[in-house]
mmCIF file of C-alpha atoms and ligand atoms in Angstrom:
data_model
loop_
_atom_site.group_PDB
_atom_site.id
_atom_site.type_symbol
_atom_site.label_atom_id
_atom_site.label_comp_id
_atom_site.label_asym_id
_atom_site.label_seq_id
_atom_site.Cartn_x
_atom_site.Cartn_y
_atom_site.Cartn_z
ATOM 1 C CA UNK A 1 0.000 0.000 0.000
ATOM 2 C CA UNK A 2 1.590 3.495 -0.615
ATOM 3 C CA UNK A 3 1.501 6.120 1.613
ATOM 4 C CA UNK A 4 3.612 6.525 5.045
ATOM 5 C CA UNK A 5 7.067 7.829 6.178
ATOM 6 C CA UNK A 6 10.238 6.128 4.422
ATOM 7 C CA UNK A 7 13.050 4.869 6.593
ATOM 8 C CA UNK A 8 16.246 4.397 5.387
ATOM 9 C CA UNK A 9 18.041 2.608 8.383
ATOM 10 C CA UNK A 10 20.764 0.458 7.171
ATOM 11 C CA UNK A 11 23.710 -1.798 9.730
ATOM 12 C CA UNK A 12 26.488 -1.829 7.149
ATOM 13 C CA UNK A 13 27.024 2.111 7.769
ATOM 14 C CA UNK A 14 28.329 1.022 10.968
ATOM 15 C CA UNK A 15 31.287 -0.716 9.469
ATOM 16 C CA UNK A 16 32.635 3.252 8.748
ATOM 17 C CA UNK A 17 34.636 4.255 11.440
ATOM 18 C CA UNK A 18 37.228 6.772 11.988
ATOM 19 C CA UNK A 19 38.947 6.184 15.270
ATOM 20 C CA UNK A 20 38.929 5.426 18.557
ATOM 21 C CA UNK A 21 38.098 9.174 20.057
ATOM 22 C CA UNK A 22 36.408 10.398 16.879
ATOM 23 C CA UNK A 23 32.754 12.140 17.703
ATOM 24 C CA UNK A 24 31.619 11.057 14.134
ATOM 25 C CA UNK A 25 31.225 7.693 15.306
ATOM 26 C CA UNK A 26 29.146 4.389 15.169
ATOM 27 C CA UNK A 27 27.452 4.385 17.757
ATOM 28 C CA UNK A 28 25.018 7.581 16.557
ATOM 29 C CA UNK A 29 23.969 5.253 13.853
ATOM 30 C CA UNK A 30 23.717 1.971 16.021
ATOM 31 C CA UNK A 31 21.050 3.903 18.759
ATOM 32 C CA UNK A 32 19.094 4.731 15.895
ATOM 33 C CA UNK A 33 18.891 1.132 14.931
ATOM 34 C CA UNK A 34 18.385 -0.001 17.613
ATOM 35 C CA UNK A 35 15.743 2.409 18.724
ATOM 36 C CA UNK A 36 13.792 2.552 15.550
ATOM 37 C CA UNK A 37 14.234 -0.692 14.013
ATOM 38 C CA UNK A 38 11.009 -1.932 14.818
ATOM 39 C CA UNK A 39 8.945 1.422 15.172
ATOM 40 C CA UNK A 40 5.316 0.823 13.550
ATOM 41 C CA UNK A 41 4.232 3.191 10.976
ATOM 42 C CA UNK A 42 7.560 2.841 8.991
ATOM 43 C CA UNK A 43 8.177 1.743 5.658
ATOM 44 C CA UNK A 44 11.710 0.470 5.415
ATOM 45 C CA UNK A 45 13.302 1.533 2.109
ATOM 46 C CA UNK A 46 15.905 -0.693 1.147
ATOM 47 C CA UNK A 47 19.483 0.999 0.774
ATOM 48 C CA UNK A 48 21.805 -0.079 -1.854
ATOM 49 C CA UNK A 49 25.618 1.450 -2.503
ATOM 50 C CA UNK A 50 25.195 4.856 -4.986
ATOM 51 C CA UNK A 51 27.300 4.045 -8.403
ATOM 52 C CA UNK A 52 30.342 5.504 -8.841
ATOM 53 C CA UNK A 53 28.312 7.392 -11.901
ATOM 54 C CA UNK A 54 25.868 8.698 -9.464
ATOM 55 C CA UNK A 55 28.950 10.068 -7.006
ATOM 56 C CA UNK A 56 30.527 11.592 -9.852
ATOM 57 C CA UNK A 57 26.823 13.612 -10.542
ATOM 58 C CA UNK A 58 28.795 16.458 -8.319
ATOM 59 C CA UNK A 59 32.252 14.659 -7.209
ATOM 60 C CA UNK A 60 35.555 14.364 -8.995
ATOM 61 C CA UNK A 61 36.289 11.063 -10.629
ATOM 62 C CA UNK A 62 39.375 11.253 -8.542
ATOM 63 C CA UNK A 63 37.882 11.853 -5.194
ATOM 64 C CA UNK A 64 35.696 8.675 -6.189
ATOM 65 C CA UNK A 65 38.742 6.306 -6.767
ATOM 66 C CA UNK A 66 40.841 7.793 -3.456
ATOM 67 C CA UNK A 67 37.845 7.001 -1.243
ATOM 68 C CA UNK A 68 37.458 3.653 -3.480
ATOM 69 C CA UNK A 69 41.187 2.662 -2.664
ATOM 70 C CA UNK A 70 40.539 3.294 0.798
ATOM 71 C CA UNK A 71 38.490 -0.495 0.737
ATOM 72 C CA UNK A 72 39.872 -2.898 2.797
ATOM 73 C CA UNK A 73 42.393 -0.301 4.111
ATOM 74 C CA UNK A 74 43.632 0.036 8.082
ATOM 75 C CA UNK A 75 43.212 3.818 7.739
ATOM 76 C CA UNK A 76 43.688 6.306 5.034
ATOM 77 C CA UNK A 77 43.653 10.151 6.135
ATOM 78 C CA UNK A 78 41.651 12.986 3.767
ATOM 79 C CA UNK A 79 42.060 15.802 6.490
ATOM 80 C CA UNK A 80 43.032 16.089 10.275
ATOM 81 C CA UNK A 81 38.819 15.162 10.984
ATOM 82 C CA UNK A 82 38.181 12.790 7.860
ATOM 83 C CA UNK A 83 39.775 9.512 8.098
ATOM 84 C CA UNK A 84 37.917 5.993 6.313
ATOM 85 C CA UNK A 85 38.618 2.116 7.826
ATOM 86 C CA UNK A 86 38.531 -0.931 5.832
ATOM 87 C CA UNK A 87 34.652 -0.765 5.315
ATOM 88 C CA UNK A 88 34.161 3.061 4.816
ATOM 89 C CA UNK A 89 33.954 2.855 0.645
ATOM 90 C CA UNK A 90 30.935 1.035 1.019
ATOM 91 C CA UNK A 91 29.396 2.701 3.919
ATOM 92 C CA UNK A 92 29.773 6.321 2.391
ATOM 93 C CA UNK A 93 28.555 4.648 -0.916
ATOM 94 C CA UNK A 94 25.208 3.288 0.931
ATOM 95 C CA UNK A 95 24.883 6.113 2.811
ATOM 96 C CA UNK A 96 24.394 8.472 -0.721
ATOM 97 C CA UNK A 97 22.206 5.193 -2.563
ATOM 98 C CA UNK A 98 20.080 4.849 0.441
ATOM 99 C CA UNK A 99 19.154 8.459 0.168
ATOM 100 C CA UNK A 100 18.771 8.376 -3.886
ATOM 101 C CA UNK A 101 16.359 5.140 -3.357
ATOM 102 C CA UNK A 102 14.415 7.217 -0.873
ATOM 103 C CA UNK A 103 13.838 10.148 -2.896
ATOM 104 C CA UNK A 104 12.416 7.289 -5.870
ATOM 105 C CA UNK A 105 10.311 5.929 -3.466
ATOM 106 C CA UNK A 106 8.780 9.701 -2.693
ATOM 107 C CA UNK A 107 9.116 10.230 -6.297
ATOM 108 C CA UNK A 108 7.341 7.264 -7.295
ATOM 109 C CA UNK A 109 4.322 7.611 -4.618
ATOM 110 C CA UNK A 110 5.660 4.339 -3.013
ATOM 111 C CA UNK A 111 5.970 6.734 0.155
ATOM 112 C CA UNK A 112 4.701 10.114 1.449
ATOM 113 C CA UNK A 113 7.618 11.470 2.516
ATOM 114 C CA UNK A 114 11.154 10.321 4.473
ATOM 115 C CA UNK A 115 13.889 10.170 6.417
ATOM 116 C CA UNK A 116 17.323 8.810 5.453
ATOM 117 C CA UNK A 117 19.837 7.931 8.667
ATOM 118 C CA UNK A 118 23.208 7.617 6.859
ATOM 119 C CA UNK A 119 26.465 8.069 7.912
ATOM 120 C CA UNK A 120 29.073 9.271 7.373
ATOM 121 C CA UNK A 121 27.336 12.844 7.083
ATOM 122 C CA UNK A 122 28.164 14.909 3.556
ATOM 123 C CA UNK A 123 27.283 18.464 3.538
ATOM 124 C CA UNK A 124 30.856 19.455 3.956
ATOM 125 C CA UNK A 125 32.115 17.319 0.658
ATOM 126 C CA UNK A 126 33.209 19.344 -2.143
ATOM 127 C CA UNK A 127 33.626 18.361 -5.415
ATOM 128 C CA UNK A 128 37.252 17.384 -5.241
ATOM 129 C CA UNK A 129 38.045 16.685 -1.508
ATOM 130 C CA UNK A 130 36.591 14.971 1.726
ATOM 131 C CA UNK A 131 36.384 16.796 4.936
ATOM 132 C CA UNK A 132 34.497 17.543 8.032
ATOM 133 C CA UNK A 133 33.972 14.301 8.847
ATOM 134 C CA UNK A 134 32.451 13.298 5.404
ATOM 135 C CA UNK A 135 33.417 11.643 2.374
ATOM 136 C CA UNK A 136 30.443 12.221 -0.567
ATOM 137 C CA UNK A 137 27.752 15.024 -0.333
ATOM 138 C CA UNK A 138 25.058 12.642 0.114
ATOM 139 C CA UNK A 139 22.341 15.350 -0.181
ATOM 140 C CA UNK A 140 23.880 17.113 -3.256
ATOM 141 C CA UNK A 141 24.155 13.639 -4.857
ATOM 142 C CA UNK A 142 20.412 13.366 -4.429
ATOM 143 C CA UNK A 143 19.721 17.421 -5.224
ATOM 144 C CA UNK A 144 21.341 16.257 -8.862
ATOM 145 C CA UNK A 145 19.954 12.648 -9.130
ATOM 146 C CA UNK A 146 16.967 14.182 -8.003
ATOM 147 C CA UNK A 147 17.287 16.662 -11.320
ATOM 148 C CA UNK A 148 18.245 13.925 -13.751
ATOM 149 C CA UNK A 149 14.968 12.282 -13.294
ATOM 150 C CA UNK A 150 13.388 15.413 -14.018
ATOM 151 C CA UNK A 151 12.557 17.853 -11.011
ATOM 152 C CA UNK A 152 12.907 21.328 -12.096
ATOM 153 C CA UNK A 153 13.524 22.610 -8.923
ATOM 154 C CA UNK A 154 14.722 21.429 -5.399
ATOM 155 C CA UNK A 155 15.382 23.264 -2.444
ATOM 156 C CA UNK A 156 18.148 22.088 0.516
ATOM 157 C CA UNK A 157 17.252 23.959 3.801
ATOM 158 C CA UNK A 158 20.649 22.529 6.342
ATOM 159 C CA UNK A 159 19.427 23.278 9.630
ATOM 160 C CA UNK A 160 23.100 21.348 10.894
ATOM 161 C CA UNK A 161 24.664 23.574 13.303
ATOM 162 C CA UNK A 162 27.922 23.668 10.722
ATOM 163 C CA UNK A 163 27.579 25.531 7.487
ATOM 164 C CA UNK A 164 27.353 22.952 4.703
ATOM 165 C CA UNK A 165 30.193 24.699 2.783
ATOM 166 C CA UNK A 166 30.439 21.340 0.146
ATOM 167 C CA UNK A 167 26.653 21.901 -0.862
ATOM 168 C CA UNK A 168 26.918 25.381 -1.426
ATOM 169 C CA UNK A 169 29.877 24.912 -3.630
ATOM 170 C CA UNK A 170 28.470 22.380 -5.384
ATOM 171 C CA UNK A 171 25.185 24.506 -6.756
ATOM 172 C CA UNK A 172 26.281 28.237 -5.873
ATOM 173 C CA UNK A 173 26.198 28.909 -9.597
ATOM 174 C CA UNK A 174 22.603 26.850 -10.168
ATOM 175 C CA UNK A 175 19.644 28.537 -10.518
ATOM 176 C CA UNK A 176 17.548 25.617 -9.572
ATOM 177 C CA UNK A 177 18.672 24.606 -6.196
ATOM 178 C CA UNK A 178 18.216 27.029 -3.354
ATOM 179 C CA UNK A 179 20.884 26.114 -0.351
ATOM 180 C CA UNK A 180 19.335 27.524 3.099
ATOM 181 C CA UNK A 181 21.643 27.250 5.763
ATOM 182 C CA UNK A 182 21.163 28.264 9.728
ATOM 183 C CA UNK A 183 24.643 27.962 11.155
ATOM 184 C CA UNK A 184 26.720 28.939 14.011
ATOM 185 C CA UNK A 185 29.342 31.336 13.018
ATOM 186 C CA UNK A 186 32.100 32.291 12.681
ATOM 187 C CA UNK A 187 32.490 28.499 13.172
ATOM 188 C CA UNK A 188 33.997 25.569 11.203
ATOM 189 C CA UNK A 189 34.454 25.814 8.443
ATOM 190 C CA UNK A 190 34.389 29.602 8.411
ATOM 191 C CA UNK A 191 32.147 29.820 5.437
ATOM 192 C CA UNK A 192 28.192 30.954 5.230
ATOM 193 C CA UNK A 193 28.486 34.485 5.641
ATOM 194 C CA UNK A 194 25.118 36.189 4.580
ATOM 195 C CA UNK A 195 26.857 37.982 1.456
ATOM 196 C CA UNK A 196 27.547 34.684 0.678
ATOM 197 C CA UNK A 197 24.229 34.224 -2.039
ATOM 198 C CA UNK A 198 25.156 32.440 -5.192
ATOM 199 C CA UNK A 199 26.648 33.368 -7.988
ATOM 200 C CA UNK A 200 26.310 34.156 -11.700
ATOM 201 C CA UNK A 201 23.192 32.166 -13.013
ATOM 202 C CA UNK A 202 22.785 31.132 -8.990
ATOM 203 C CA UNK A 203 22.838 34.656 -7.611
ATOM 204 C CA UNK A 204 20.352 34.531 -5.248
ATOM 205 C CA UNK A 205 19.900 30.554 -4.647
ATOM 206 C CA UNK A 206 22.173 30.440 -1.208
ATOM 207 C CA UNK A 207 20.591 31.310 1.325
ATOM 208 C CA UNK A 208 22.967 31.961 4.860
ATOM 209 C CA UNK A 209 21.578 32.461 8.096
ATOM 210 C CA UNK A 210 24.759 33.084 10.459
ATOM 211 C CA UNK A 211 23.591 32.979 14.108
ATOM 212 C CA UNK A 212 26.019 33.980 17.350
ATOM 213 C CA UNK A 213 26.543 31.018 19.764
ATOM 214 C CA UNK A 214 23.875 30.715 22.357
ATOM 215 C CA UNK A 215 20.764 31.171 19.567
ATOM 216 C CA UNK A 216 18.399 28.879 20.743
ATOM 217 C CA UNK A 217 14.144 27.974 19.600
ATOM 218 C CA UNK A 218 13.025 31.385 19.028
ATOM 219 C CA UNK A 219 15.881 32.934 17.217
ATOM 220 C CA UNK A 220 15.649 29.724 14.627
ATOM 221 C CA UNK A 221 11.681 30.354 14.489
ATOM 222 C CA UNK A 222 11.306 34.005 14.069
ATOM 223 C CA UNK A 223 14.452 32.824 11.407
ATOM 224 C CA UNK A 224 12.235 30.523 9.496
ATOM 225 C CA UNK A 225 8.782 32.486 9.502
ATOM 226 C CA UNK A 226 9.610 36.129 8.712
ATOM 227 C CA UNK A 227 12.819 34.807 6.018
ATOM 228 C CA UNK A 228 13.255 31.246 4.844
ATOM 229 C CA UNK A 229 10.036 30.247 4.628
ATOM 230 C CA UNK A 230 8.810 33.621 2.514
ATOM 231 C CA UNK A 231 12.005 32.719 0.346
ATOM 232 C CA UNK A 232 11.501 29.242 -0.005
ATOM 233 C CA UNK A 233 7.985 29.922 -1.495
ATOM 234 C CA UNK A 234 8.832 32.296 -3.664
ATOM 235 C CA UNK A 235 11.364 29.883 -5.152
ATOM 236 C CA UNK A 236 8.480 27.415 -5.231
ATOM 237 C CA UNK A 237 10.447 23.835 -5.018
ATOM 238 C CA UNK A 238 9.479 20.878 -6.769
ATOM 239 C CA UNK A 239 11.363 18.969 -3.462
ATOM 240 C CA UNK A 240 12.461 19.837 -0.242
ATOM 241 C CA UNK A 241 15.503 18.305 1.319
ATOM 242 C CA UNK A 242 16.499 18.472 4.955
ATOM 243 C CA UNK A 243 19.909 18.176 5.883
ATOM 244 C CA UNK A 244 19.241 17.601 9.168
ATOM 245 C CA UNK A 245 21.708 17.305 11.462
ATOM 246 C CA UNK A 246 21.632 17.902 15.162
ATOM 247 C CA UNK A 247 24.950 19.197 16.687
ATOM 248 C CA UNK A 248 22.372 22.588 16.684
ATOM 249 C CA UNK A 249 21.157 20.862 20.188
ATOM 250 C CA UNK A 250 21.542 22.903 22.927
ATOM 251 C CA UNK A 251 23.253 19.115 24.613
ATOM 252 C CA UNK A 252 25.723 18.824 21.406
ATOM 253 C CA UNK A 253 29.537 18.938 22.642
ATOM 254 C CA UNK A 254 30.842 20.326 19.292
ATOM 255 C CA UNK A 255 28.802 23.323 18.932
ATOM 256 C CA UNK A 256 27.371 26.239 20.770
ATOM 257 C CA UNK A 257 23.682 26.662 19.763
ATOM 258 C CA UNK A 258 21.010 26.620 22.142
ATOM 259 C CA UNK A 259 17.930 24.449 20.015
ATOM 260 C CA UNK A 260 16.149 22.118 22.111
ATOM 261 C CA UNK A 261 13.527 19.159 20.539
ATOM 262 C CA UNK A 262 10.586 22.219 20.498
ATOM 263 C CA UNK A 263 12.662 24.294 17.854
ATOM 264 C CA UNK A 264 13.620 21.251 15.629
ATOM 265 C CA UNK A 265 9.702 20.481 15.653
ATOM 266 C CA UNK A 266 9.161 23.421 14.674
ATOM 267 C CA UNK A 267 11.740 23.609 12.056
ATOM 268 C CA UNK A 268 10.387 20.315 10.963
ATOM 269 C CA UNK A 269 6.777 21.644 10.689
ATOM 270 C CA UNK A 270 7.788 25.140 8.588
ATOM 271 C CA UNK A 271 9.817 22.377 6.206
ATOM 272 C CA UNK A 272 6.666 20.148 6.235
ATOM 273 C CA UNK A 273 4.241 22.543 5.505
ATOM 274 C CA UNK A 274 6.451 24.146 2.825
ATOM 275 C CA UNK A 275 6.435 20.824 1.154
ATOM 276 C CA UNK A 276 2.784 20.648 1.451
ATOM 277 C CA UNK A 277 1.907 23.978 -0.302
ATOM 278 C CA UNK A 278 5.054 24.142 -3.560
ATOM 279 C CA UNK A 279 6.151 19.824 -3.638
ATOM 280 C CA UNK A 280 3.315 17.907 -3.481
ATOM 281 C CA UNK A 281 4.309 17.422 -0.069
ATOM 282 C CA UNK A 282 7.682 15.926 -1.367
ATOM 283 C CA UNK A 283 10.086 16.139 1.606
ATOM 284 C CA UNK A 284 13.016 13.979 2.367
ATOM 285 C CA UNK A 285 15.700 14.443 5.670
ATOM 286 C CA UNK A 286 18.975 12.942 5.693
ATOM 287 C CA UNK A 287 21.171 13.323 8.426
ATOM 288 C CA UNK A 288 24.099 14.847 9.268
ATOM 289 C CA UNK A 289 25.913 15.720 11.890
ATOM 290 C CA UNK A 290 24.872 15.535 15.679
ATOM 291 C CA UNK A 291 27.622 14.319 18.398
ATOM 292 C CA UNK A 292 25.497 13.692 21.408
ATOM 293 C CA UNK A 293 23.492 10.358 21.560
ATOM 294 C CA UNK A 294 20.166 11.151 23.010
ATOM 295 C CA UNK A 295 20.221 14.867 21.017
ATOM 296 C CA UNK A 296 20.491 12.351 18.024
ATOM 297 C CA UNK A 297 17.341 10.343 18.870
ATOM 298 C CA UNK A 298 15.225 13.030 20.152
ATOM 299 C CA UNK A 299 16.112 15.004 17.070
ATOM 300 C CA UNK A 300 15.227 11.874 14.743
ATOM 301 C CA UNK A 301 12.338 11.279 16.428
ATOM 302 C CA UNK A 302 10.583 14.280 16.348
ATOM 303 C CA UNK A 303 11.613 14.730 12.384
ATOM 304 C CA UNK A 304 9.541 11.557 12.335
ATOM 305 C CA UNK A 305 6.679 12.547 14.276
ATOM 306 C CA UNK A 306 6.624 15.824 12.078
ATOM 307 C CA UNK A 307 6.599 13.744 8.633
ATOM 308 C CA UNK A 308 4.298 11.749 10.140
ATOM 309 C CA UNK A 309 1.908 13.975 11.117
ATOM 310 C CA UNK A 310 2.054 13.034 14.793
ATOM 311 C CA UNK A 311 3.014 16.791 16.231
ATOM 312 C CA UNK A 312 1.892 20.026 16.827
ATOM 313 C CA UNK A 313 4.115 23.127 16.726
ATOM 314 C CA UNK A 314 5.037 23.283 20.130
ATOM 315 C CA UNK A 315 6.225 26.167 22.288
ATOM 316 C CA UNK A 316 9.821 27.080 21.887
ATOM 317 C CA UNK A 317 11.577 26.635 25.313
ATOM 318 C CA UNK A 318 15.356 28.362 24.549
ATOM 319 C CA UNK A 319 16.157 32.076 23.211
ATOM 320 C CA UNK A 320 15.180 35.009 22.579
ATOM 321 C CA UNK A 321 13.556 35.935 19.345
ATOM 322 C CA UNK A 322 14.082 39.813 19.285
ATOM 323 C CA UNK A 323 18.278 38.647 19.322
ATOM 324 C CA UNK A 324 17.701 37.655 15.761
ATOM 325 C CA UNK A 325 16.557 41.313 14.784
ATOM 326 C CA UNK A 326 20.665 42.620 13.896
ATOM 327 C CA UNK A 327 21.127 38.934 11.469
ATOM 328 C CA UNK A 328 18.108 38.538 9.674
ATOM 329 C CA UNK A 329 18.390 42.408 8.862
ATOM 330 C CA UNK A 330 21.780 41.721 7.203
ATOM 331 C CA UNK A 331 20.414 38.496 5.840
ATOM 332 C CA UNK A 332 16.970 40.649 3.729
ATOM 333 C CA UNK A 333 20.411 43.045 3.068
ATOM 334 C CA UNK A 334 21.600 40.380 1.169
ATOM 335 C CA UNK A 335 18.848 39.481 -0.826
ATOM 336 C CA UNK A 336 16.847 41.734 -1.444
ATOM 337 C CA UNK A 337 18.044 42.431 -5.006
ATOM 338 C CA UNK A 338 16.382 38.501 -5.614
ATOM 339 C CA UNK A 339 13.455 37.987 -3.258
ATOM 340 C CA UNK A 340 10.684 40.407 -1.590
ATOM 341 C CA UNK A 341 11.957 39.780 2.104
HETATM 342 ZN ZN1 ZN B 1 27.591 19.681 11.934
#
């Protein structure tokens, strides 16, 4: 029967692993296994590795063999974070085809809508190098599979606390993917500045939102309803991809945000309800990044409730929305020469 929430929940991402000591680590994907494995109300979507054609939609064909000769490997190093084990080929390669096969089976009615827990995360893969944790841009991958197959127009709203410098790279110059990102900064990797807005043909399709440590619920709310949300519509996507990751958690040890499970419901619900009104109610999340364990599986779970139609916007509980006055003006600054913001 079609219809439900996709899950894309697969054990042979565990066999990536960088280190003893590394955040990035398997046991973010194992809880989620474990904890969702036999949730009712799922449809599991079966994951398969992405083809080294499909990688090279918006990698290098050199990146793609350097990760490839990693295979069977003790440890190769891409950059002081990003280091692959014997199994980490495959892994990164399941973690991009579990996310195309997802957006088919949204495509393709099989599903209403999804979620995609991969690892290792991608929105800090450029086209030619690994970093940040993350080997291939797993969401970009699908942005451009996602185009191949015919959708005119896809936005990427990256709620991760990090600024997905990889998937703005990748489409900073294409005028039909929008790239929202809400990041701490200045912050690793030091990009996402709100001047930052696309070039050329693209000017105007990125989208930065760079928040001070210590925003929290209602800086990220006020954030979505008075500027991505009027953007996103006037952009009118044929998809809407969440690159959700949740280091933004007030609990996350990396970062320095201040979100708690209210504001990534109600994240989820403005991304929702966007999907509703332009898509067809086409939305897919993927994750990213998130370091603490049961930030991971709130965040998850209340993604899931939100596709699912199982939550209410609740009140925000952290921040202070009148703090996000001084960024968002700088942010309609920006780009106001594209949108009416
Ligand atoms: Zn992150």
């Amino acid at each position: 029967m079609a219809g439900g929430t996709g899950i894309v929940l697969d054990e042979r991402m565990l066999a990536h692993d960088p280190g003893r000591g590394h955040p990035e680590r398997p046991d973010r994907l194992r809880i989620l296994c474990d904890g969702l494995r036999d949730r009712p109300g799922l449809v599991p979507i079966g994951a398969r590795p992405a083809s080294e054609d499909e990688l090279a939609l918006v990698h290098d064909p050199a990146l793609i063999e350097r990760v490839a000769a990693s295979a069977g490997r003790p440890c190769t190093i891409f950059d002081p974070d990003t280091r692959t084990s014997p199994g980490s080929w495959e892994a990164a390669r399941i973690a991009a085809g579990g996310l195309i096969e997802l957006c088919e089976a949204v495509c393709a009615s099989e599903v209403d809508n999804g979620v995609a827990l991969v690892r290792p995360p991608g929105h800090h893969a450029e086209y030619a190098r690994a970093m940040g944790f993350c080997l291939f841009n797993n969401v970009a991958v699908a942005a451009a599979h996602l185009r191949r197959r015919g959708i005119g127009r896809t936005v990427i709203i990256d709620w991760d606390l990090h600024h997905g410098n990889g998937t703005q790279h990748l489409f900073e110059r294409d005028p039909d993917v929008l790239y929202v990102s809400t990041h701490q900064y200045p912050y690793y990797p030091g990009t996402g500045a709100a001047e930052e807005v696309g070039e050329g043909a693209g000017a105007g399709r990125t989208l930065n939102l760079p928040f001070p440590a210590g925003f929290g619920d209602q800086e990220f709310g006020r954030s979505f309803a008075e500027v991505i949300v009027p953007i996103c519509r006037q952009f009118a996507p044929e998809f809407v991809l969440v690159s959700a990751g949740f280091d933004c958690d007030i609990r996350d040890p990396l970062g320095g945000l201040a979100v708690t499970p209210a504001g990534i419901a109600s994240m989820a619900r403005a991304c929702v309800e966007l999907a509703e009104e332009c898509a067809g109610g086409r939305i897919v999340g993927v994750l990213e990044g998130g370091y603490d364990l049961e930030a991971i599986t709130d965040g998850v779970n209340v993604l899931i409730e939100t596709l699912r139609g199982e939550r209410t916007r609740p009140d925000p509980l952290t921040g202070d929305a009148r703090r996000a006055g001084p960024v968002l003006d700088r942010v309609r600054t920006a780009q106001s020469p594209y949108w009416r913001v």
